[in-house]
Coordinates of C-alpha atoms in Angstrom, one line a residue:
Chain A
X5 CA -21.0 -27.7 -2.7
X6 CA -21.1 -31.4 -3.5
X7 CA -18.9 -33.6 -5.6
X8 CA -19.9 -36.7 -7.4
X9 CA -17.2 -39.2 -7.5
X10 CA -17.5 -41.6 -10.5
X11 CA -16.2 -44.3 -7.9
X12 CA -18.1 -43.2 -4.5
X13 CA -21.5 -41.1 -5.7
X14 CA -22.2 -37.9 -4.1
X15 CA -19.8 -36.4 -1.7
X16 CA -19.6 -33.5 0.5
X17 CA -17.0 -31.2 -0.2
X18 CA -15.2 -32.2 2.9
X19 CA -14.4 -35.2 1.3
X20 CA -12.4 -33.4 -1.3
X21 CA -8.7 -31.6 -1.4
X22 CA -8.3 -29.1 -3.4
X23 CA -5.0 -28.9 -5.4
X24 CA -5.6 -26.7 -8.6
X25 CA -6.1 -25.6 -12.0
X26 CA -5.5 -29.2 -14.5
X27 CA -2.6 -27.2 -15.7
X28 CA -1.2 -29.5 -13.6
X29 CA -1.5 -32.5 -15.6
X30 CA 0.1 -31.2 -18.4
X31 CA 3.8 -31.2 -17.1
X32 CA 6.5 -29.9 -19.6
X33 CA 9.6 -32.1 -20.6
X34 CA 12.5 -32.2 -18.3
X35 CA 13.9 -30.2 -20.8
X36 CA 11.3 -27.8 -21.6
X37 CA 12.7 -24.1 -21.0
X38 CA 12.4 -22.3 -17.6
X39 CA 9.7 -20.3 -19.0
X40 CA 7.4 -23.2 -20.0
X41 CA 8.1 -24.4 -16.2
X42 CA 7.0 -21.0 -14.6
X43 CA 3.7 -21.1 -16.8
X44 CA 2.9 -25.2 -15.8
X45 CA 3.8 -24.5 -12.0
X46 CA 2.6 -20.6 -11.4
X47 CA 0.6 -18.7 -14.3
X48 CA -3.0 -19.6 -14.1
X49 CA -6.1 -18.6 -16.9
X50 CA -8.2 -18.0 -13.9
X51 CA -11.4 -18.0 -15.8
X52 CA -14.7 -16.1 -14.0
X53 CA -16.8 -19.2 -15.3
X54 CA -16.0 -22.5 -16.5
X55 CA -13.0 -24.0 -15.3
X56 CA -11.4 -27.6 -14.9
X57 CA -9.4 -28.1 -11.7
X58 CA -7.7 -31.4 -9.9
X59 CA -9.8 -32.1 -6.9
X60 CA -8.3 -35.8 -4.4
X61 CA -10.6 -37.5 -2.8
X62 CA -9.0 -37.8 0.4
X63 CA -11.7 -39.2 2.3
X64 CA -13.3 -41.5 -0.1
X65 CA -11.3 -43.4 -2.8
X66 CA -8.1 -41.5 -2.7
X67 CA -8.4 -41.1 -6.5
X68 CA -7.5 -37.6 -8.4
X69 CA -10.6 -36.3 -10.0
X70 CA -10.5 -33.1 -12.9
X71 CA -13.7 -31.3 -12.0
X72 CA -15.3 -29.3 -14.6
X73 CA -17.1 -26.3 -13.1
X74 CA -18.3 -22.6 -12.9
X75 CA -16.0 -20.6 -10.7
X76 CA -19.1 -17.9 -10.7
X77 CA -22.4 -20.3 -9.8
X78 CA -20.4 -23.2 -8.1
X79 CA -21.9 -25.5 -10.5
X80 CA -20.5 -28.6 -11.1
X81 CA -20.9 -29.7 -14.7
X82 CA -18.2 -33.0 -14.9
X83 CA -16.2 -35.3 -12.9
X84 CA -13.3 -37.7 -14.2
X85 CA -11.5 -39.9 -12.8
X86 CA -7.5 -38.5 -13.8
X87 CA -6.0 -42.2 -14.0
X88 CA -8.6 -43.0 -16.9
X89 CA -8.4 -40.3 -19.1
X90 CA -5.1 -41.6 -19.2
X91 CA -3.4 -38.5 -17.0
X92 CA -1.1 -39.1 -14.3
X93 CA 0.4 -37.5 -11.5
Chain B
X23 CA -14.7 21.9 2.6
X24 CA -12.5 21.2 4.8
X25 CA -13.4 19.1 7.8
X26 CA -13.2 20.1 11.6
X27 CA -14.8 20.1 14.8
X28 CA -15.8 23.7 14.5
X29 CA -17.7 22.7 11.1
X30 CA -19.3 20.1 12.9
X31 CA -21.2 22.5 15.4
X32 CA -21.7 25.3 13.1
X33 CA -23.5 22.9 10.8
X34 CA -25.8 21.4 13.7
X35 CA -26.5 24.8 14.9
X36 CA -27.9 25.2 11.5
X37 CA -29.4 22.5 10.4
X38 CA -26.9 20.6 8.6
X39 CA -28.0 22.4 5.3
X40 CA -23.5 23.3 4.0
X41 CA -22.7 19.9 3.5
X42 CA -21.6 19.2 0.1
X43 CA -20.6 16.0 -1.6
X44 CA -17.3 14.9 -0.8
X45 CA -16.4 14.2 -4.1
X46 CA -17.4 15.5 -8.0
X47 CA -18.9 13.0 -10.4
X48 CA -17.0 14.1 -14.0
X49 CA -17.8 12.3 -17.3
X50 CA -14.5 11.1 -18.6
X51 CA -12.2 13.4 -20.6
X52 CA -10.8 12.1 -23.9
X53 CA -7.5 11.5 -22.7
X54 CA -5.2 12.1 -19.3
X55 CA -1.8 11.7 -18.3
X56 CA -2.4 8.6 -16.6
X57 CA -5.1 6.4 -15.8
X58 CA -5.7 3.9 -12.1
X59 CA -8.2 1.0 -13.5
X60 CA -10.3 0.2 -10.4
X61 CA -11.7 2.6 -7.7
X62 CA -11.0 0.4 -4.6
X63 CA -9.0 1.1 -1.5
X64 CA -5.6 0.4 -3.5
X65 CA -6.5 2.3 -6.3
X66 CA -8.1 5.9 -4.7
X67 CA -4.7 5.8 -2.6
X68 CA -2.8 5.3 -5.7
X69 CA -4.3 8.1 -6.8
X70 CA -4.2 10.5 -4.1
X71 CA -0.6 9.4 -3.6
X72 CA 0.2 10.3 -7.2
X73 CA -1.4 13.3 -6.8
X74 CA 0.1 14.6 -3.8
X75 CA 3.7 13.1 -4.2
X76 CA 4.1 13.5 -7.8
X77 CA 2.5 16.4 -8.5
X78 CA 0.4 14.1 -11.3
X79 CA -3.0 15.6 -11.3
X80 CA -4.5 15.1 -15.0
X81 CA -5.6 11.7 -13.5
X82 CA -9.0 9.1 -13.7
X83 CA -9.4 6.5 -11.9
X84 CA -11.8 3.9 -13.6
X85 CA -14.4 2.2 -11.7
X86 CA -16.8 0.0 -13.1
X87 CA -19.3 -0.4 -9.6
X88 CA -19.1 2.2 -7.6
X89 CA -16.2 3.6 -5.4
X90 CA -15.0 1.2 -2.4
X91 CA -17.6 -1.5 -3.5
X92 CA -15.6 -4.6 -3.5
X93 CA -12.9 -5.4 -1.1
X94 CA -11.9 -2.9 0.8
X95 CA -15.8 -2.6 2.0
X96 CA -15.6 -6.5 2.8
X97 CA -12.8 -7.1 5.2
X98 CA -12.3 -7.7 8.5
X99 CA -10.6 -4.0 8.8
X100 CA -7.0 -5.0 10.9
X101 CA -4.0 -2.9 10.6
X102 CA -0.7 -4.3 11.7
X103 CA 2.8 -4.6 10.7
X104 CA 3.9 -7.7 12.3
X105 CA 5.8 -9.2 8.9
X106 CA 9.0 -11.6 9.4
X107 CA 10.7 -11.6 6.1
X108 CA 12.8 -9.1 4.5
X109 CA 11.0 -7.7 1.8
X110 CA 8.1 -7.8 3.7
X111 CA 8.9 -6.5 6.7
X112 CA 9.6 -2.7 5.0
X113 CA 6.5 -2.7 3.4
X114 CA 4.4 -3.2 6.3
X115 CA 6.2 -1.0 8.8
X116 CA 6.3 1.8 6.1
X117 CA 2.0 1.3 5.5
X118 CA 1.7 1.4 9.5
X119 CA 3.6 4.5 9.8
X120 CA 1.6 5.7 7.0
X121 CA -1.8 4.6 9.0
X122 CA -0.8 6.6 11.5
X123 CA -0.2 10.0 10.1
X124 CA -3.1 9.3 7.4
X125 CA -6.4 11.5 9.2
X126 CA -4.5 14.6 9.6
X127 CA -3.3 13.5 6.2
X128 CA -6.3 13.3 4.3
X129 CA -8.5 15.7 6.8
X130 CA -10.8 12.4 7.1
X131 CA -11.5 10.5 10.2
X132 CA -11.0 7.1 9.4
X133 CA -11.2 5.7 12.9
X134 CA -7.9 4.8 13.1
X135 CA -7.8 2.8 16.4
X136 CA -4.8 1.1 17.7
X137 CA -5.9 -1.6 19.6
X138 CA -3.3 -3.6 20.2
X139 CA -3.0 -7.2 18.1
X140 CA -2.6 -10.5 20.0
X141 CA -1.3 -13.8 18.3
X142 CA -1.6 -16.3 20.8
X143 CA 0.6 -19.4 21.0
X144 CA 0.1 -23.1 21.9
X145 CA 3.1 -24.4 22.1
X146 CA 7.2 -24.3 22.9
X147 CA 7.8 -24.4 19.3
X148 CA 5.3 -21.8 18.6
X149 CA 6.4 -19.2 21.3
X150 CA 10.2 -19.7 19.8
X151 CA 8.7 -18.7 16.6
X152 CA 6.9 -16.0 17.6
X153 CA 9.7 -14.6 19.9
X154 CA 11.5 -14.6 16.7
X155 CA 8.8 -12.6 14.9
X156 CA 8.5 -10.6 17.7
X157 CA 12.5 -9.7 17.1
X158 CA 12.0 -8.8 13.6
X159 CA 9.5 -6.5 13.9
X160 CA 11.3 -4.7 17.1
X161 CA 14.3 -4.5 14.5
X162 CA 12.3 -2.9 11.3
X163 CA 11.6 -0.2 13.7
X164 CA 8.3 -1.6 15.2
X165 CA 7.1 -2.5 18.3
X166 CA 6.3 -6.3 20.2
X167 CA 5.8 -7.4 23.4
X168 CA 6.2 -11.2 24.1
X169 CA 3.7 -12.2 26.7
X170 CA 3.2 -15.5 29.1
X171 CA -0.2 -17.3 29.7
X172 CA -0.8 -14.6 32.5
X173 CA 0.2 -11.8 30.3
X174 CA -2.6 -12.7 27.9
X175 CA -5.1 -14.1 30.9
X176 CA -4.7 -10.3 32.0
X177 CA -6.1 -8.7 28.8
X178 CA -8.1 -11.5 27.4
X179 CA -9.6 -12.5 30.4
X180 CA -12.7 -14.7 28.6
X181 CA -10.8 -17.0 26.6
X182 CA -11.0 -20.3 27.2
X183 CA -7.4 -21.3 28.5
X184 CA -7.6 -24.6 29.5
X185 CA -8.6 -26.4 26.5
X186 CA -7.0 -29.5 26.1
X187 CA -6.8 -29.3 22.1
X188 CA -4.3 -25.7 21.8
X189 CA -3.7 -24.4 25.6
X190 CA -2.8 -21.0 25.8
X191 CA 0.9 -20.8 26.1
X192 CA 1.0 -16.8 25.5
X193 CA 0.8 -14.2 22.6
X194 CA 2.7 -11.8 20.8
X195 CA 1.3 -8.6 21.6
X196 CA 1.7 -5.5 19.0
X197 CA 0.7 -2.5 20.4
X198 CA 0.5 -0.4 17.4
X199 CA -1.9 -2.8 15.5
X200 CA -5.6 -2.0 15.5
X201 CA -8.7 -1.7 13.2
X202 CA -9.8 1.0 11.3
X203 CA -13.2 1.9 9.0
X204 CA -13.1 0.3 5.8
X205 CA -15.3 2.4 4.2
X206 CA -13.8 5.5 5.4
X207 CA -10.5 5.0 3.9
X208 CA -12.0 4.4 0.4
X209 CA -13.9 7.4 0.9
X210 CA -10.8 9.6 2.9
X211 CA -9.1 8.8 -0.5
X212 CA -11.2 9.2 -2.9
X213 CA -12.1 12.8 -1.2
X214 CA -8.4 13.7 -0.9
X215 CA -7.7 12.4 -4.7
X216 CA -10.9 14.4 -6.1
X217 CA -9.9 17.8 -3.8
X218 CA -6.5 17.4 -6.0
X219 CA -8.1 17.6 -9.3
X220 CA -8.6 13.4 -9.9
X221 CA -11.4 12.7 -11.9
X222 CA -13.3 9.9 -10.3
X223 CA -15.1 7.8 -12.9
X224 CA -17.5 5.2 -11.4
X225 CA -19.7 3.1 -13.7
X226 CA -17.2 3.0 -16.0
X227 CA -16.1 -0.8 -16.5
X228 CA -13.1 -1.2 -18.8
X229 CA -13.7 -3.6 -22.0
X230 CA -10.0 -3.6 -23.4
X231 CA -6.4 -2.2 -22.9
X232 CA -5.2 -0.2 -26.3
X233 CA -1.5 -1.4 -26.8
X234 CA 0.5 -0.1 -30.0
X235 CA 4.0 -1.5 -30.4
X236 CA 4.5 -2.5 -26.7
X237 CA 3.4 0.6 -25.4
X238 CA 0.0 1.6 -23.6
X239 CA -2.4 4.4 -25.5
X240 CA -5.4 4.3 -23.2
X241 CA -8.5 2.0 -22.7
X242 CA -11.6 1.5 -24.2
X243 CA -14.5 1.6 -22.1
X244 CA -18.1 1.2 -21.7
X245 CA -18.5 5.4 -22.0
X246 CA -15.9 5.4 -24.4
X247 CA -11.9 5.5 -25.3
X248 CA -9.6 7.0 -23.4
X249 CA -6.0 7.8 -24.3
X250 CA -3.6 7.6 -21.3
X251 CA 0.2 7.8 -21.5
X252 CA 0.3 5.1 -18.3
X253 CA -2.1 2.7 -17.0
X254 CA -2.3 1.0 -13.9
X255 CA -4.6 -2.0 -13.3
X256 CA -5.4 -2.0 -9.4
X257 CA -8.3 -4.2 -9.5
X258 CA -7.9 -7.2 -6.9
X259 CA -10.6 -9.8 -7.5
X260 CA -10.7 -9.4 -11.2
X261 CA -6.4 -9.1 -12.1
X262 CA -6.8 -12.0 -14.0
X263 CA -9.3 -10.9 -16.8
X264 CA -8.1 -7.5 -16.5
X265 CA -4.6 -8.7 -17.0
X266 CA -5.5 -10.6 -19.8
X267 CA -6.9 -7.6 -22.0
X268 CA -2.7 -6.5 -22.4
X269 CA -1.9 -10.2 -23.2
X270 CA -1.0 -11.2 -19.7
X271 CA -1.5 -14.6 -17.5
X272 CA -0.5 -14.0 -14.3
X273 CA 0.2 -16.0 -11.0
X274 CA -2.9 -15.8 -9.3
X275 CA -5.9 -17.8 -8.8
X276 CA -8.8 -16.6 -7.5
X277 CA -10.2 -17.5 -4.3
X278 CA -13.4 -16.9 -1.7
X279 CA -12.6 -16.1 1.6
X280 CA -15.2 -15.7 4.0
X281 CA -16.1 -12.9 7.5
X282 CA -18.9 -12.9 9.7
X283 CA -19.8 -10.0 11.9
X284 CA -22.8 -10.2 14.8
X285 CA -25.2 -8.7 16.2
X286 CA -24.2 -4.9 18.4
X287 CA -23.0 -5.8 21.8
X288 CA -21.6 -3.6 24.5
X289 CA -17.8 -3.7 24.4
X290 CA -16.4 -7.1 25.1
X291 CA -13.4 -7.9 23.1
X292 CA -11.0 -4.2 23.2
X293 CA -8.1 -5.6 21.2
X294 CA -7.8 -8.0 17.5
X295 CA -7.1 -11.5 18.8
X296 CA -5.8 -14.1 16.3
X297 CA -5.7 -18.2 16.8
X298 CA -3.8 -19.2 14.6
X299 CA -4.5 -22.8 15.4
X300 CA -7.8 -22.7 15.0
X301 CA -7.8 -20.5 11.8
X302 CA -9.7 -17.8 13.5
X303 CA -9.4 -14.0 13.8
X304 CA -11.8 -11.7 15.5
X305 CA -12.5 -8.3 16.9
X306 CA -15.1 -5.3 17.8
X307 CA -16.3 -2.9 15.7
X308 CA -17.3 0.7 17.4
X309 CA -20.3 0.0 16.4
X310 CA -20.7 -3.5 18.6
X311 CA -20.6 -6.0 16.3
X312 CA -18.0 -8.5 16.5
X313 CA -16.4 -9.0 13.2
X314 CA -14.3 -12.5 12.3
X315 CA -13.3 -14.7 10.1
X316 CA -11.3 -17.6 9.2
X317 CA -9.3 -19.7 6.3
X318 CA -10.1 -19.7 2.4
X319 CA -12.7 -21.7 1.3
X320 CA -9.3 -22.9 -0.5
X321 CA -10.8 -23.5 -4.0
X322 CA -10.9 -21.1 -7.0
X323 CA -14.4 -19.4 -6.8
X324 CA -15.7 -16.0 -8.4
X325 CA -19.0 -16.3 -6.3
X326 CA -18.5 -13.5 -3.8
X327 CA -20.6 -16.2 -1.7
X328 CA -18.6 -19.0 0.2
X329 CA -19.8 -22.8 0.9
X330 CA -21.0 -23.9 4.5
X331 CA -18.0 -26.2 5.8
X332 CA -15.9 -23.5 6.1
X333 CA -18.6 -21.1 8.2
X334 CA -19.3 -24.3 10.4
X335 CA -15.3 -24.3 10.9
X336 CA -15.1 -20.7 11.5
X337 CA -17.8 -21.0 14.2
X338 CA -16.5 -24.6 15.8
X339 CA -13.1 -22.4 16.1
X340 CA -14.6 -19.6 17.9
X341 CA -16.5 -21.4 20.3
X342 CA -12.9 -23.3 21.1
X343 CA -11.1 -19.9 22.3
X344 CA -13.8 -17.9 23.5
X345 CA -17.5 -20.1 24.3
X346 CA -19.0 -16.7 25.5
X347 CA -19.7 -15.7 22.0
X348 CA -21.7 -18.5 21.5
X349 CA -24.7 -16.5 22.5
X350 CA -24.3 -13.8 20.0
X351 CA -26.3 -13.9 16.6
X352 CA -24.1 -14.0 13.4
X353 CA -26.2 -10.9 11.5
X354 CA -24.2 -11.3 8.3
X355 CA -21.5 -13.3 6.3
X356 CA -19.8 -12.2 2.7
X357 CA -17.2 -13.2 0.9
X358 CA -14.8 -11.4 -1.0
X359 CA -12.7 -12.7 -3.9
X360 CA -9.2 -13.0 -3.6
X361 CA -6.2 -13.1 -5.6
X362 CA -4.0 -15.8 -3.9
X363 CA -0.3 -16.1 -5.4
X364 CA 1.9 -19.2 -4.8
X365 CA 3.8 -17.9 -2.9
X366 CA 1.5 -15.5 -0.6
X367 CA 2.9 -12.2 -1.5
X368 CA 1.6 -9.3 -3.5
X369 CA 3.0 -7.6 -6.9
X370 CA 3.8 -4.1 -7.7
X371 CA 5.9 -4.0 -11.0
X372 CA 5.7 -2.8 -14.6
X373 CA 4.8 -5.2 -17.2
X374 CA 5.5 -6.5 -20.6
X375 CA 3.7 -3.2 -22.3
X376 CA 5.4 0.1 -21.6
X377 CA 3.5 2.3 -19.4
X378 CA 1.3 -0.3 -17.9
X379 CA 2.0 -1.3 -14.2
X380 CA 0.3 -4.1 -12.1
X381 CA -0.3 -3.6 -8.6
X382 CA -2.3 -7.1 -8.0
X383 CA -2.1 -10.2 -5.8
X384 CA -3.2 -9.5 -2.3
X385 CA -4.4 -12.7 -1.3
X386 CA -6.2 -11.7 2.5
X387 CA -3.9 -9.2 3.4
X388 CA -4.8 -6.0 1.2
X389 CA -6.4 -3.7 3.9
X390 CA -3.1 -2.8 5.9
X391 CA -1.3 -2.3 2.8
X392 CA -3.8 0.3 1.4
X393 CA -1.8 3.2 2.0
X394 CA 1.9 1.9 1.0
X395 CA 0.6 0.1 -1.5
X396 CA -0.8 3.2 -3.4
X397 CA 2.2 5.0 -2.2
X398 CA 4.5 2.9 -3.9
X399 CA 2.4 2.1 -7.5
X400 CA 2.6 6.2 -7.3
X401 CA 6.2 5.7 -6.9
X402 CA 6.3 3.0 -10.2
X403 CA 4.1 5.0 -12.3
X404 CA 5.4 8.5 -11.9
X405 CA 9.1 7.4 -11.7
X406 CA 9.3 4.2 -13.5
X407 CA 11.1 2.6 -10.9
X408 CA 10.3 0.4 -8.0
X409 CA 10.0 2.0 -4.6
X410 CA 12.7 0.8 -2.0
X411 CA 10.0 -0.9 -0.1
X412 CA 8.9 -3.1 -3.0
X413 CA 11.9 -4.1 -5.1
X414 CA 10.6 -7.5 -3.5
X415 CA 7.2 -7.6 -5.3
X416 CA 8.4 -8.5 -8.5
X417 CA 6.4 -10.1 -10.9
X418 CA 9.0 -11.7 -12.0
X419 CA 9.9 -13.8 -8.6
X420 CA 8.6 -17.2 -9.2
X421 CA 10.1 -17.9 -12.6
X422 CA 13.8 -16.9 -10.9
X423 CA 13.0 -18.2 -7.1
X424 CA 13.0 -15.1 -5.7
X425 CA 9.5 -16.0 -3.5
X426 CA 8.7 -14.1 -0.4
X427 CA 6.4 -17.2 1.5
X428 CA 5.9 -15.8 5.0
X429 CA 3.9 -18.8 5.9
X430 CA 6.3 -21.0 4.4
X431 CA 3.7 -23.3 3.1
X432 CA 5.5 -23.9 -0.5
X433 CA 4.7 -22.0 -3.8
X434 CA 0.9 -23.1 -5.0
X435 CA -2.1 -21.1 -5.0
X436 CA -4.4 -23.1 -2.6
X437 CA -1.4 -23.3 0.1
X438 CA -1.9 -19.4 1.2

């Protein structure tokens, strides 16, 4: 599986860390309820199929990309840079 | 039919023409007492255990392949119980001691062989830890031996102790782990649970979970409804989607993890050897081949097929502990899926719905658990209340902190 950083081009997986779902970049308020936390930290769609995750270039730009791809075919269909759609970590 | 060793030689001496299937192949009924979706190793022993235990016979189990087709026919088949925390500790002991009565049990040889399990060690730190392992299993009731670099050069002669990277400091030894024949346990089980009256329905995938003010009526299928006063989904891989028919989203994402096995070779390796260091597990089938594996490809993946940096890894970490093997040819490499929790740890628990039970979230570790784990979702189901040996698994644990992290990695899904 390759990756193609919008900043770098065509990577080799190895490049890559893999942190999770993009659940992750929507982070509840401070003081959201516990049960809004549990969701954004532990409870996961897990779709068989298309799926957007947070992948970190570690090797390459050190930028957080959300990767749109098929869990099933390991096709990639998207790459973003997080920091300009405006997401954060 | 019952099995035996005078069976054996009555049917050779005439022609091997009494065998009979070991199971029946029934269409579904219109409704049972209880229904186990998925016919893998977790579910058949569910099953049989509800069956045997609990007297619960007017029982299908739901398969939409066919029986023992997805994980429990692609692992790397170790038994042990060598578990440090509380909570987990129980459970494992309970499924070894389980292991070990389980042939006689089910009249099916399932090749049971304790090997003996080695976890070597690389370090001070590391043998501390280990001793301390070692402790906690002697104290659930189970057995450890702490070895030193000549303790393990004795029994694992080949390996390659002076490597400068992770020198071999010792192991912890566990006598009582070993391997045993994946394919016979689904099978054992599935014969055992069909001799006690379970219907066995296979090609049979389930499209949706009937629910009628918070309580379970049955399950619609692809040959039809059926009406069940309890439900349990048992179908590692696919909990998610499963899960999701009753409304659920659960703490699991989904993840490849990759085995290898090699060419048949005259016996070389007589015990399960794991380096922890090197990510790298490996041991010897009776048939020859040398079965191993590694690390998660440690990214969600449905593909039942894993990527190539992690097989290179697997093989660069093998030829670090033992360079002999680097003449065998890998025949085959699969991937199963698996459902990896935050915290490492599996769930058996009721849900939300009334009369629906989860027994999900095995992350790599399912195979040894096969027969507690059914054991104890017989336990749930027929009783409504959680076995002693899993009030731990609840699904419940990460929203109140309760998390049982043997690795101690943290609580996210790619950590485990």
């Amino acid at each position: 599986m390759r990756l193609t950083c919008p900043l770098c081009g065509p990577r080799d997986r190895r490049e890559f860390y893999y942190y999770g779902a993009d659940d992750y970049l929507r982070r509840p308020d401070p003081q959201a309820p516990l049960q809004a936390w549990d969701e954004y930290l532990h409870n996961r769609d897990n779709p068989a199929g298309v799926t957007r995750d947070l992948w970190y270039h570690e090797s390459g730009c050190a930028q957080w990309l959300a990767v749109t791809r098929n869990t099933v075919t390991h096709d990639i269909m998207k790459v973003e840079l997080v920091a300009a759609k405006g997401g954060g970590k | 039919m019952r099995y035996s060793g005078l069976k054996v030689i009555t049917e050779g001496l005439f022609g091997n023409t009494g065998w009979r299937p070991a199971w029946r192949n029934p269409a579904p009924k219109a409704e049972y007492d209880a229904i186990i979706i998925g016919g893998g190793g977790h579910g058949l022993s569910t099953a049989y255990y509800l069956a045997k235990n609990h007297g619960l016979t007017n029982i299908a189990v739901l398969e939409k392949g066919y029986l023992g087709g997805g994980n429990v026919g692609r692992n790397t088949t170790i038994v042990r119980a060598n578990y440090f925390l509380p909570g987990n500790s129980e459970f494992y002991s309970h499924s070894l001691k389980l292991w070990e009565g389980l042939e006689a049990d089910l009249n099916y040889n399932v090749m049971h062989s304790q090997r003996g399990l080695i976890n070597l060690f690389h370090s001070d730190g590391q043998r501390d830890a280990f001793a301390r392992r070692g402790n906690a299993m002697i104290n659930q009731g189970d057995d450890a031996e702490l070895l030193d670099r000549d303790g393990v050069r004795k029994l694992l002669p080949y390996l390659d102790f002076e490597q400068t990277r992770f020198p071999i400091y010792g192991g912890l030894l566990h006598r009582r782990g070993g391997t045993a024949r994946h394919d016979a346990v689904a099978w054992g089980y599935a014969r055992a649970a069909d001799q006690r009256g379970v219907d066995l329905i296979q090609n049979c995938e389930v499209t949706g979970i009937d629910i009628e003010n918070g309580v379970v009526r049955g399950v619609q299928t692809t040959r039809g409804a059926i009406r069940a006063k309890k439900v349990g989904i048992v179908v590692a891989g696919r909990s998610s989607q499963v899960a999701a028919m009753a409304g659920l989203r659960l703490p699991i994402e989904s993840h490849i993890l990759q085995a290898f096995v090699t060419e048949g070779l005259k016996p070389v390796i007589d015990h399960v050897i794991s380096f922890g260091m090197g990510h790298f597990y490996i041991s010897q089938s009776d048939k020859g081949g040398l079965v191993f594996g590694g690390d998660l490809d440690f990214y969600a993946s449905y593909a039942a097929r894993g990527n190539l940096p992690m097989v290179e890894h697997v093989m660069e970490a093998g030829m670090t502990l033992m360079p002999m093997i680097g003449r065998a040819k890998v025949l085959r490499s699969w991937g199963g899926i698996m459902d990896m929790t935050p915290d490492g740890s599996p769930v058996i628990d009721r849900t939300h719905v009334e009369g629906l039970y989860l027994d999900c979230g095995w992350n790599y570790g399912g195979f040894k658990a096969v027969p507690a784990s059914g054991f104890c979702m017989a336990h749930l189901m027929a009783t409504d209340q959680p076995h002693e040996v899993v009030r731990a698994f609840r699904l419940d644990r990460f929203a109140t902190g309760h998390l049982l992290d043997e690795e101690g990695t943290g609580s996210q899904h790619n950590l485990h």
